[in-house]
mmCIF file of C-alpha atoms in Angstrom:
data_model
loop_
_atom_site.group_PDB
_atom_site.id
_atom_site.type_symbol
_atom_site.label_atom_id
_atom_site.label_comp_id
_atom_site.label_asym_id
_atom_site.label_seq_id
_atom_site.Cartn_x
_atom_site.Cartn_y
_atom_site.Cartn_z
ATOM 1 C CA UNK A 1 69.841 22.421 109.732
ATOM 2 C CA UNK A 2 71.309 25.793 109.277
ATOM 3 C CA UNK A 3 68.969 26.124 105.784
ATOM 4 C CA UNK A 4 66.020 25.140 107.873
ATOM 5 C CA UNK A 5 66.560 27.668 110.437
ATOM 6 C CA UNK A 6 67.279 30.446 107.702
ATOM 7 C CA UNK A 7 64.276 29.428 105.897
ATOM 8 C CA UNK A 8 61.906 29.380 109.575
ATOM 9 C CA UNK A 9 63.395 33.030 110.257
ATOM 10 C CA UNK A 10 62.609 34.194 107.047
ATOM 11 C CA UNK A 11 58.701 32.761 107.128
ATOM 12 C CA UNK A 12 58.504 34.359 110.562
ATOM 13 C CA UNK A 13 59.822 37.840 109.209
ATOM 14 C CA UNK A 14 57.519 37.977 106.222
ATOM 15 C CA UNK A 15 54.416 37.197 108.989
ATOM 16 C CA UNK A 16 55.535 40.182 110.963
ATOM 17 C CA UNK A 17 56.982 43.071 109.110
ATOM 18 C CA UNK A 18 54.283 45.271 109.224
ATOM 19 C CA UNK A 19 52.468 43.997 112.472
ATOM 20 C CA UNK A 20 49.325 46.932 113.247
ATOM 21 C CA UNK A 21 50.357 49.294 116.531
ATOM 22 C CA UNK A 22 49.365 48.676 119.524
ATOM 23 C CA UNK A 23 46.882 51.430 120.106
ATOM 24 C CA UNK A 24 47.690 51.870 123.637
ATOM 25 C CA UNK A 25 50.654 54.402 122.320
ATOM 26 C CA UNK A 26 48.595 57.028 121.715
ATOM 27 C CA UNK A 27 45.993 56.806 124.271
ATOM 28 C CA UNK A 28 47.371 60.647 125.566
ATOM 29 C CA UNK A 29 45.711 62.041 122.004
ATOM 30 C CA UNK A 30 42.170 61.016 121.387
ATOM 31 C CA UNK A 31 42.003 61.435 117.617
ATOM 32 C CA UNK A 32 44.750 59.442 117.348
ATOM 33 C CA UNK A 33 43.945 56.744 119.367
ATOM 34 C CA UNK A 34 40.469 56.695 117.279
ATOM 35 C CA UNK A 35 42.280 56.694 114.201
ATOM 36 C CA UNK A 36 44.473 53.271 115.720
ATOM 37 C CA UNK A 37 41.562 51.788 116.632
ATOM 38 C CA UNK A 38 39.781 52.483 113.080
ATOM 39 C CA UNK A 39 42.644 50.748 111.718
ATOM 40 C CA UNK A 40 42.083 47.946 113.858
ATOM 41 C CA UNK A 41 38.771 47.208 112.459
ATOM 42 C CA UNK A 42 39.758 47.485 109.073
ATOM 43 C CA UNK A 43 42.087 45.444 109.368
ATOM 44 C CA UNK A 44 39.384 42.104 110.213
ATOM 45 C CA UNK A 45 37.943 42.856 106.785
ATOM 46 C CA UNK A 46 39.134 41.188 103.582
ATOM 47 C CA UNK A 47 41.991 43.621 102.606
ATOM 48 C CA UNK A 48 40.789 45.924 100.119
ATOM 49 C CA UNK A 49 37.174 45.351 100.296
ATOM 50 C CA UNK A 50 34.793 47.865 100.593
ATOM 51 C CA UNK A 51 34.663 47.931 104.807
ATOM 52 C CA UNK A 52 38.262 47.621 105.198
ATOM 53 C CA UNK A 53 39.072 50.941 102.971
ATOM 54 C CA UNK A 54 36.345 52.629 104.498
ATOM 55 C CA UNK A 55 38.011 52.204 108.189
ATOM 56 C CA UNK A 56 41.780 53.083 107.358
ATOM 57 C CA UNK A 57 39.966 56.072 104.910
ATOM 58 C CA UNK A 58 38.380 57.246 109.283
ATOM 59 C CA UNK A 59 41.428 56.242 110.482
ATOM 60 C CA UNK A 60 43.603 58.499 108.659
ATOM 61 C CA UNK A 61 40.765 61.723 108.445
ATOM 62 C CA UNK A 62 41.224 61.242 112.665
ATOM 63 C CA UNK A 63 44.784 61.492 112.873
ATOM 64 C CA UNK A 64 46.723 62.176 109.645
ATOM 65 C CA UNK A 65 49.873 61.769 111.474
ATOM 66 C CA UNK A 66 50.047 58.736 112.045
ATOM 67 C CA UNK A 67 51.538 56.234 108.391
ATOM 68 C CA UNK A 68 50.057 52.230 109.095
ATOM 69 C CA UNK A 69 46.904 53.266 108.112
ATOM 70 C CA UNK A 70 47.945 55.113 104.861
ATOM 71 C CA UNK A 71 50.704 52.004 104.450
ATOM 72 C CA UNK A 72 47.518 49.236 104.863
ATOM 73 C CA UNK A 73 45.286 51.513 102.317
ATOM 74 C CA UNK A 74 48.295 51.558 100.134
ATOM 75 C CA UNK A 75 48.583 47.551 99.731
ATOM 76 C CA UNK A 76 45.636 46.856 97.634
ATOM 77 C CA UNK A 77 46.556 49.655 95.125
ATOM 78 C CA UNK A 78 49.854 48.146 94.714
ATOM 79 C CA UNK A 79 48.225 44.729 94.112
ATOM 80 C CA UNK A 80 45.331 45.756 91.798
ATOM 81 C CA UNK A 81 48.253 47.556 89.467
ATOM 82 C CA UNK A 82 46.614 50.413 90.378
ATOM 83 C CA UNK A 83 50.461 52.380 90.800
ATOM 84 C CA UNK A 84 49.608 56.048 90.644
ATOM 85 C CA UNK A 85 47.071 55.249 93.731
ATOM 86 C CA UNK A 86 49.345 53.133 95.327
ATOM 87 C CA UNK A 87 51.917 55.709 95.363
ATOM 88 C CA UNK A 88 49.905 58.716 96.972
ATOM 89 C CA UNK A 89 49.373 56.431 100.086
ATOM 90 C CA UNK A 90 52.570 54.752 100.165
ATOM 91 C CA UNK A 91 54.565 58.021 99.987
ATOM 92 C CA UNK A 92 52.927 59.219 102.794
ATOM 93 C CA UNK A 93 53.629 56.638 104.688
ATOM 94 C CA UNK A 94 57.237 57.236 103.954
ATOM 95 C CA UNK A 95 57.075 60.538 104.788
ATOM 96 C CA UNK A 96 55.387 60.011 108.441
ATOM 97 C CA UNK A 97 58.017 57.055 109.136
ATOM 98 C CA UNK A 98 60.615 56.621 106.765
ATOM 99 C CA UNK A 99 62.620 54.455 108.795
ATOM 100 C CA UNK A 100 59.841 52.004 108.597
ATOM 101 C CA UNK A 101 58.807 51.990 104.889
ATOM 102 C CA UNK A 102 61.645 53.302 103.230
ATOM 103 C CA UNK A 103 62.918 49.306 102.253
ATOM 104 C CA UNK A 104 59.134 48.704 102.015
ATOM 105 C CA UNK A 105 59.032 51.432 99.077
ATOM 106 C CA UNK A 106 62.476 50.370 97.416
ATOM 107 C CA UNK A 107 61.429 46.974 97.295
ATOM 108 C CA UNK A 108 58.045 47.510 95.765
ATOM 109 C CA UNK A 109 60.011 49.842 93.015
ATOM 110 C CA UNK A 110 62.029 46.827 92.271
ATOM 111 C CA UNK A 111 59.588 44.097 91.872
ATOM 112 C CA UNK A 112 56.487 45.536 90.807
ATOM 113 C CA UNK A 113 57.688 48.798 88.847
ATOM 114 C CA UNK A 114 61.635 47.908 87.993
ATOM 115 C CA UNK A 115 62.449 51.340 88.765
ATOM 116 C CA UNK A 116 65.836 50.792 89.631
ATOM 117 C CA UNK A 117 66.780 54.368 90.344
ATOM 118 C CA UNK A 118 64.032 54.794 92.713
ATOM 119 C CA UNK A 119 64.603 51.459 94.714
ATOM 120 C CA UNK A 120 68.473 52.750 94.671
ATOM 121 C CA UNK A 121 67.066 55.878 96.343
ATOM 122 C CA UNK A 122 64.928 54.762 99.370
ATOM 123 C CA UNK A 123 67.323 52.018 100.280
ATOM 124 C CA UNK A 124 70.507 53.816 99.954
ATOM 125 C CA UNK A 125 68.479 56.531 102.110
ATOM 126 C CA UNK A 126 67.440 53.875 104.417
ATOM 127 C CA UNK A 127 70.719 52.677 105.267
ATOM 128 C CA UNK A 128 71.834 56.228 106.202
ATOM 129 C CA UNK A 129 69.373 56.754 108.469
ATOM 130 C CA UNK A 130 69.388 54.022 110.323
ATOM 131 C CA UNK A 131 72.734 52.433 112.686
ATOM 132 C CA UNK A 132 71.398 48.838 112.715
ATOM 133 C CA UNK A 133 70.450 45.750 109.982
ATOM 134 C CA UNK A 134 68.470 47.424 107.435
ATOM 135 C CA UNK A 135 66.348 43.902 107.308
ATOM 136 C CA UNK A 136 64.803 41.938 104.379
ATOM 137 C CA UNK A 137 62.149 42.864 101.949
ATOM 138 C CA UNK A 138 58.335 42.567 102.830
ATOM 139 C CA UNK A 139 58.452 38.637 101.240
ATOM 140 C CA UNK A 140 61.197 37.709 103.597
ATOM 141 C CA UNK A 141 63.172 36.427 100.320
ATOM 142 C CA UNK A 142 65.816 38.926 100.032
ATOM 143 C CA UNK A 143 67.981 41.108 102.425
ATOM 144 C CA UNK A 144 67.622 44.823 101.123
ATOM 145 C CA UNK A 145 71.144 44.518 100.827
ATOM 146 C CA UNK A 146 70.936 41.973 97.578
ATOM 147 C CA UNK A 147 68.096 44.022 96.838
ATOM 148 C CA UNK A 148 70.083 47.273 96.072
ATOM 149 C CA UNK A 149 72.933 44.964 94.721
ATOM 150 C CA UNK A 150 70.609 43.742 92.040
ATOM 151 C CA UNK A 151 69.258 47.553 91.371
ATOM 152 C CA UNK A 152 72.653 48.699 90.642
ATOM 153 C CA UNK A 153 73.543 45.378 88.138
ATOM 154 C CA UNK A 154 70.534 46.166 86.677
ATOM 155 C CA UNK A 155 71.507 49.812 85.591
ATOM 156 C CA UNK A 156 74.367 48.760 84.322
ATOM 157 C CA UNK A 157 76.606 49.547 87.332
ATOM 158 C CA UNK A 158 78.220 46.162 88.230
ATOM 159 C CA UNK A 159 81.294 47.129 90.148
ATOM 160 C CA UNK A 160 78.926 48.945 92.790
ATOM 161 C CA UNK A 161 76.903 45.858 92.633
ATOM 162 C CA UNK A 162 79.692 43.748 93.364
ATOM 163 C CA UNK A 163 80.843 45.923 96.348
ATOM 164 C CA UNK A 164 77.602 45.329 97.650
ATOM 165 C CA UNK A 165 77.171 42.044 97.760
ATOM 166 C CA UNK A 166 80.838 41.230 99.043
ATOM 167 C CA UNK A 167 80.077 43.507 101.784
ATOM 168 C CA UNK A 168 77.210 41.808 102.661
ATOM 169 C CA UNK A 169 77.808 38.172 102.295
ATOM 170 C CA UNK A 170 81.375 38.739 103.827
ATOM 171 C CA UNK A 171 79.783 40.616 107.331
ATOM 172 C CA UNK A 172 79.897 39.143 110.783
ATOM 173 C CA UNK A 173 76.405 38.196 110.524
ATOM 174 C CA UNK A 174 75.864 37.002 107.211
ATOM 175 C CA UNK A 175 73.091 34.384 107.108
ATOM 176 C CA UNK A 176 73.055 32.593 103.433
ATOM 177 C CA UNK A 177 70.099 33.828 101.513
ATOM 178 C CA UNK A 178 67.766 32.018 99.342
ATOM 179 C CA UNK A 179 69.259 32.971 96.076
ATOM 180 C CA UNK A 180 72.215 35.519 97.289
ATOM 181 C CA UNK A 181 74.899 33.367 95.589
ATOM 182 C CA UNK A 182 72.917 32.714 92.529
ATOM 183 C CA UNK A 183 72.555 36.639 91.530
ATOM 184 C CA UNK A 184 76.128 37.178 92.719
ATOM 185 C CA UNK A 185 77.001 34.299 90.008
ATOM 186 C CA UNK A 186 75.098 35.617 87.436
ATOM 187 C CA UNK A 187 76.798 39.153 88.174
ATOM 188 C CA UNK A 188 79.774 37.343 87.544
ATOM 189 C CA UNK A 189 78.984 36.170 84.109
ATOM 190 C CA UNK A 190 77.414 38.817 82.942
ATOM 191 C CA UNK A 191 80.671 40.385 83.529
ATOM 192 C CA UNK A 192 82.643 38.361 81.563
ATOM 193 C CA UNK A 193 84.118 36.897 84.902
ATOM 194 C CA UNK A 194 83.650 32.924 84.011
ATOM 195 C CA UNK A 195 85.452 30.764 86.614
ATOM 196 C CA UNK A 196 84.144 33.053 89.361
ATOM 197 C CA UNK A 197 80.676 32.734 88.112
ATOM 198 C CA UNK A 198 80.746 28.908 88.194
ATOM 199 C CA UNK A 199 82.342 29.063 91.957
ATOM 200 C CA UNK A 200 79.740 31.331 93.514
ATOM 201 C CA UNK A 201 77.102 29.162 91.555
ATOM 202 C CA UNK A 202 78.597 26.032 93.032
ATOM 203 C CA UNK A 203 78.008 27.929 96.426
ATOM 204 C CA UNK A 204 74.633 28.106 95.565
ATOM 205 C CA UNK A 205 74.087 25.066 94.957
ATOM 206 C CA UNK A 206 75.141 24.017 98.699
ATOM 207 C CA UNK A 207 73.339 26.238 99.861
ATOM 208 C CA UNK A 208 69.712 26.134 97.935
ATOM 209 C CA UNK A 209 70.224 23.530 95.290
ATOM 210 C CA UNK A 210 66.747 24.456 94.128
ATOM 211 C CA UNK A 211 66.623 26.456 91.113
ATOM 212 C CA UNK A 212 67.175 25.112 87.770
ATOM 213 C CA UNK A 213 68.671 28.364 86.505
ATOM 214 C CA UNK A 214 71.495 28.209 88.674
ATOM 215 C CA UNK A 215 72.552 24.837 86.226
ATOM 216 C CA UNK A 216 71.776 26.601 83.145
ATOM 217 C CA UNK A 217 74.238 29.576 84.394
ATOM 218 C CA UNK A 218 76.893 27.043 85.164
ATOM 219 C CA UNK A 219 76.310 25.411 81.561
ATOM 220 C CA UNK A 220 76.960 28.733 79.758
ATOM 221 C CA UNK A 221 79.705 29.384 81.857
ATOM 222 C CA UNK A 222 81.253 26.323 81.161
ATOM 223 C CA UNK A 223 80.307 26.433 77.446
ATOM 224 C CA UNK A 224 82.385 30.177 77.127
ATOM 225 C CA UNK A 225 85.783 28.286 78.982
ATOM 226 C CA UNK A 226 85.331 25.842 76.331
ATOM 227 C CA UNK A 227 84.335 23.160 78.353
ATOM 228 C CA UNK A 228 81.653 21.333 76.771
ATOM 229 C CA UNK A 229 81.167 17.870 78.306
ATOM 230 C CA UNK A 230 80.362 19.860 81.923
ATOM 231 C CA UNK A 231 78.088 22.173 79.259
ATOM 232 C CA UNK A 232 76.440 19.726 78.669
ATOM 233 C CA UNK A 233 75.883 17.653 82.033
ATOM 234 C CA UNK A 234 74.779 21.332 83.377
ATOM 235 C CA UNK A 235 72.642 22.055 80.649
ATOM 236 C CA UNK A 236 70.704 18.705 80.991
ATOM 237 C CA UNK A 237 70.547 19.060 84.573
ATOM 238 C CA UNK A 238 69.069 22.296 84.013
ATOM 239 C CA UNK A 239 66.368 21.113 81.610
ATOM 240 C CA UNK A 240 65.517 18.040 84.352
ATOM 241 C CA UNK A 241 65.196 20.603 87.423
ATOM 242 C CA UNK A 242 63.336 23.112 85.235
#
C-alpha cells in the first residue's frame, strides 16, 4: 500500500510542477496581466508549434518580468536538443524565480546534458535558499536530493555522495523512492564496499523489486565476496527480469 501511495504522489507531482499562474495576480499591472494571459493561450496549442511560441514570444515582449512564459518557451528547445536555445530561456527563468526553477535547471543538466558540476550548482543553491523540502525533479522519479547525490558519485566524489543520501533516506520524512536504494547500492560497490552494497540492494528490492539491474549488482557483488552459487542465482535472475 505504502508503494502505491508513493507511486500516486509522485504521478500527481509530475502533473503539477509547473502548473501556469493564475493571471488574476497581476491584474494591478496591465502589461503583465496581458503577458499571463498570452501565456494562457499558448499554452492550448501543441507545445512548440508555431502558435504556441508565437504567444509566450507576446507574452514575454509584454512583461519581461515575469519567468513561466520564458520557462514554457524553454521546454521545446530542451526537447528538440536544441541546448544553446534552451538555455537562453531557461536561464532567464532562473533568474526571474530561482526558487522555482533552480531544481528544474539542475535536473535538466543531469539528464539531458550530464553536466554534473552545473546540476551540483543550482541544487546546492536551491537548497540554500529555500527553508522547506526542496521537492522532486520535473518527472516525479527522483527527489533532488538523490539527484545531487548521484551528481557528486558521478564526479568522482563518493563520500559527499554518501552523506547525501544517508541524510536523506535517514530524515523524518523520508518516503522510499523509486530507485533511491538501488543508486545508494551501486555507490556502495563502486566503492569497493561489498556486503553493504548487497544490503541496500536487498532494500531495494522490497521496496521496487522492478529493475533487473538491481540483480545484476547483487551478482557482482556476490561474485567479488567469492560467493558464486548466489552469483549465479542473481545473475540469472537478472538476465530473466531484463
Amino acid at each position: 500500500m505504502k508503494k502505491i501511495i508513493t507511486l500516486i504522489a509522485l504521478f500527481l507531482f509530475s502533473l503539477n510542477l509547473y502548473a501556469p499562474p493564475n493571471c488574476e495576480i497581476y491584474k494591478a499591472d496591465d502589461n503583465c496581466y496581458k503577458s499571463c494571459k498570452e501565456a494562457m493561450k499558448a499554452i492550448k496549442y501543441r507545445q512548440g508549434s508555431y502558435k504556441s511560441q508565437k504567444h509566450f514570444k507576446q507574452s514575454i515582449a509584454s512583461c519581461p518580468n515575469v519567468a513561466y512564459p520564458y520557462m514554457e518557451k524553454a521546454v521545446p528547445y530542451l526537447k528538440r536538443g536544441l541546448f544553446i536555445e534552451w538555455k537562453a530561456m531557461i536561464d532567464k527563468a532562473v533568474e526571474l524565480s530561482p526558487e522555482e526553477y533552480l531544481g528544474y535547471r539542475g535536473w535538466c543538466r543531469l539528464q539531458f546534458l550530464r553536466d554534473y558540476e552545473g546540476a551540483i550548482q543550482d541544487i546546492e543553491t536551491l537548497k540554500s535558499l529555500v527553508n522547506y523540502d526542496i521537492g522532486y525533479c520535473q518527472t516525479g522519479d527522483y527527489h533532488l536530493n538523490v539527484a545531487l547525490a548521484l551528481c557528486y558519485k558521478e564526479i568522482g566524489n563518493l563520500e559527499r555522495a554518501r552523506e547525501i543520501f544517508l541524510q536523506y533516506i535517514n530524515s523524518e520524512d523520508y518516503s522510499d523512492g523509486l530507485y533511491d536504494y538501488y543508486h545508494l547500492g551501486v555507490l556502495e560497490f563502486e566503492d569497493g564496499n561489498f556486503r553493504a552494497a548487497i544490503n541496500y540492494l536487498d532494500q531495494q528490492i522490497k521496496t521496487n523489486d522492478y529493475l533487473g539491474e538491481t540483480y545484476y549488482y547483487k551478482a557482482l557483488a556476490h561474485h567479488k565476496l567469492n560467493q558464486l552459487d548466489l552469483y549465479t542465482q542473481n545473475l540469472e535472475k537478472a538476465e530473466n527480469y531484463y
